[in-house]
Coordinates of C-alpha atoms in Angstrom, one line a residue:
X1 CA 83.1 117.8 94.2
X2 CA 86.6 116.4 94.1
X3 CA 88.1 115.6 97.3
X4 CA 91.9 116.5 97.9
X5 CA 92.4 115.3 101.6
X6 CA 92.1 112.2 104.4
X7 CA 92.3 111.8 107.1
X8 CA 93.8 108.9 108.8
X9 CA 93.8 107.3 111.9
X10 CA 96.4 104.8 113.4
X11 CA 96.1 103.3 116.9
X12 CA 98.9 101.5 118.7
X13 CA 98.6 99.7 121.8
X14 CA 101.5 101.5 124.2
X15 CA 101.1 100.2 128.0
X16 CA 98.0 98.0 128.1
X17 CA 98.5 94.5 129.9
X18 CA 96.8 91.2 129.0
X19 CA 93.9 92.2 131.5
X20 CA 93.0 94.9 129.5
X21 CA 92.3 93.0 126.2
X22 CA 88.5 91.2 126.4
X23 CA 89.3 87.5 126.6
X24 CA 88.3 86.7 123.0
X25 CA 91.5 88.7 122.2
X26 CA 93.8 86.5 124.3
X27 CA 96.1 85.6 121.8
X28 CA 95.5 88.5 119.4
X29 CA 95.8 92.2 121.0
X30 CA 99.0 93.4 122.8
X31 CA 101.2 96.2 123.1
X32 CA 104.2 97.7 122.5
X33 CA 104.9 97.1 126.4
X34 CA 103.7 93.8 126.5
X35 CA 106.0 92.5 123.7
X36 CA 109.1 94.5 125.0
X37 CA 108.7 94.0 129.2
X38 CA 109.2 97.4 129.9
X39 CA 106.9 100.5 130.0
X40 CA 106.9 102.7 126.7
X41 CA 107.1 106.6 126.6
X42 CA 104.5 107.2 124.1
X43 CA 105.7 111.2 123.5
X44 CA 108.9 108.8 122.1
X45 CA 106.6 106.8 119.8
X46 CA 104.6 109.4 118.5
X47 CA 107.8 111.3 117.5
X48 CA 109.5 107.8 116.1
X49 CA 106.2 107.5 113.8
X50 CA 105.7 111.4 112.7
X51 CA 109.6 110.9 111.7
X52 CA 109.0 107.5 110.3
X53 CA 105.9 109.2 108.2
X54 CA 108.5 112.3 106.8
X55 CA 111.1 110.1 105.5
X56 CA 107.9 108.1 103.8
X57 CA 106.7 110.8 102.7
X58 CA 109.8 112.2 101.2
X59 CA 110.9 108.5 99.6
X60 CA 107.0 108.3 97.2
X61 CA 108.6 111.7 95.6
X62 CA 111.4 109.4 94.4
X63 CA 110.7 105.8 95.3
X64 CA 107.1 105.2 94.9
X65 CA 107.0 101.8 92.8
X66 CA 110.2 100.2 94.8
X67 CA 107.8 101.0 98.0
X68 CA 105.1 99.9 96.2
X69 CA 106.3 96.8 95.3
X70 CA 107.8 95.6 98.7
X71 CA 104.0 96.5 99.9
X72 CA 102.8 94.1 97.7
X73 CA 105.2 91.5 98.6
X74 CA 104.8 91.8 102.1
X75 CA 101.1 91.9 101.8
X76 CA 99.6 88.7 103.5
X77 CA 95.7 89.8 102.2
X78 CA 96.8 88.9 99.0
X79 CA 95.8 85.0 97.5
X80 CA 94.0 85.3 100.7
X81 CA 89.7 84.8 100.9
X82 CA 88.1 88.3 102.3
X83 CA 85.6 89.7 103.5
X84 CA 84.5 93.4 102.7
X85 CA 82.7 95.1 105.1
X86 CA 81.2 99.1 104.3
X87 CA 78.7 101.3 106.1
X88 CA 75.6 100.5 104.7
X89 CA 76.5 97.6 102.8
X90 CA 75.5 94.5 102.7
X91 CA 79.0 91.8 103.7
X92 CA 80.5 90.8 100.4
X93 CA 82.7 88.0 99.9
X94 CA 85.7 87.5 97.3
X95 CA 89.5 87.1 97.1
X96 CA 92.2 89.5 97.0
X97 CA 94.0 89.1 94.1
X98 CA 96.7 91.9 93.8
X99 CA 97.2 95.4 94.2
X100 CA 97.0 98.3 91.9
X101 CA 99.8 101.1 91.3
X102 CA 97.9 103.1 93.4
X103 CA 98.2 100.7 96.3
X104 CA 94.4 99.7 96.1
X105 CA 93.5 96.3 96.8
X106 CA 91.9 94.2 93.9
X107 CA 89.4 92.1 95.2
X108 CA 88.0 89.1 92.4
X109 CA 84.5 88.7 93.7
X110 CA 82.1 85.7 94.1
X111 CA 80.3 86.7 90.5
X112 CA 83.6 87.1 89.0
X113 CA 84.3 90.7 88.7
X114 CA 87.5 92.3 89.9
X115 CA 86.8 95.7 91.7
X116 CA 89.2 98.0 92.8
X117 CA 89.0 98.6 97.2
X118 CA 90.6 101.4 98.5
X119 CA 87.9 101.8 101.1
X120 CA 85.6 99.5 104.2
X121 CA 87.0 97.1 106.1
X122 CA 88.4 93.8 104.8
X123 CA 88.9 91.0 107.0
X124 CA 91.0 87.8 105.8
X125 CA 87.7 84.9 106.1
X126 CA 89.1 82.6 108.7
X127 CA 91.8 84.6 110.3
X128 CA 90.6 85.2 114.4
X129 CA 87.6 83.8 113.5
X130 CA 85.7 86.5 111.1
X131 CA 84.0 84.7 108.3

């Protein structure tokens, strides 16, 4: 049947320190209190983000191809090689090309097709290492 929810997850690194990151993310990982010096109240962020999420929500009514296109401006996957990883699946290789209306990522792959990916993991080939 058709499917008219998801669920999505976002995780933000509050009040880890350096020694709580493996060493082959030295570099990479950090969190909020790392970057500012000075303990965060996550109660505060979660309410920051759930507001942050409303007004979102409230501007795609209205606003949905003006958000749409500073996404796709901002987006650095974009011109960038990738690497597309599902459950399952075999590792596929390609280049992100652009981004559809919907906000799915358009992905030109090693045969030459251009498939729409609005769902796995895609890792920019190079970037901290993943190829």
């Amino acid at each position: 049947g058709n499917v008219s929810f998801a669920i999505i997850g976002i995780g933000i690194n509050c009040l880890q320190s350096p020694a709580d990151f493996p060493p082959e993310l030295d570099g990479i990982a950090a969190s909020l209190s790392m970057v500012i010096g000075k303990e965060i109240h996550r109660a505060k962020v979660a309410a920051a983000m759930m507001d942050a999420l409303h007004r979102m929500e409230r501007r795609l009514l209205t606003e949905k191809q003006a958000i749409l296109d500073t996404y796709r401006s901002d987006c650095i996957t974009i011109g960038q090689e990738v690497s597309l990883l599902r459950v399952g699946e075999a590792v596929r290789h390609g280049k992100a090309v652009d981004m559809d209306d919907e906000g799915a990522l358009l992905v030109e792959f090693e045969d030459g097709h251009v498939e729409t990916v609005n769902s796995g993991e895609i890792s920019i080939r190079g970037m901290y290492g993943y190829l």
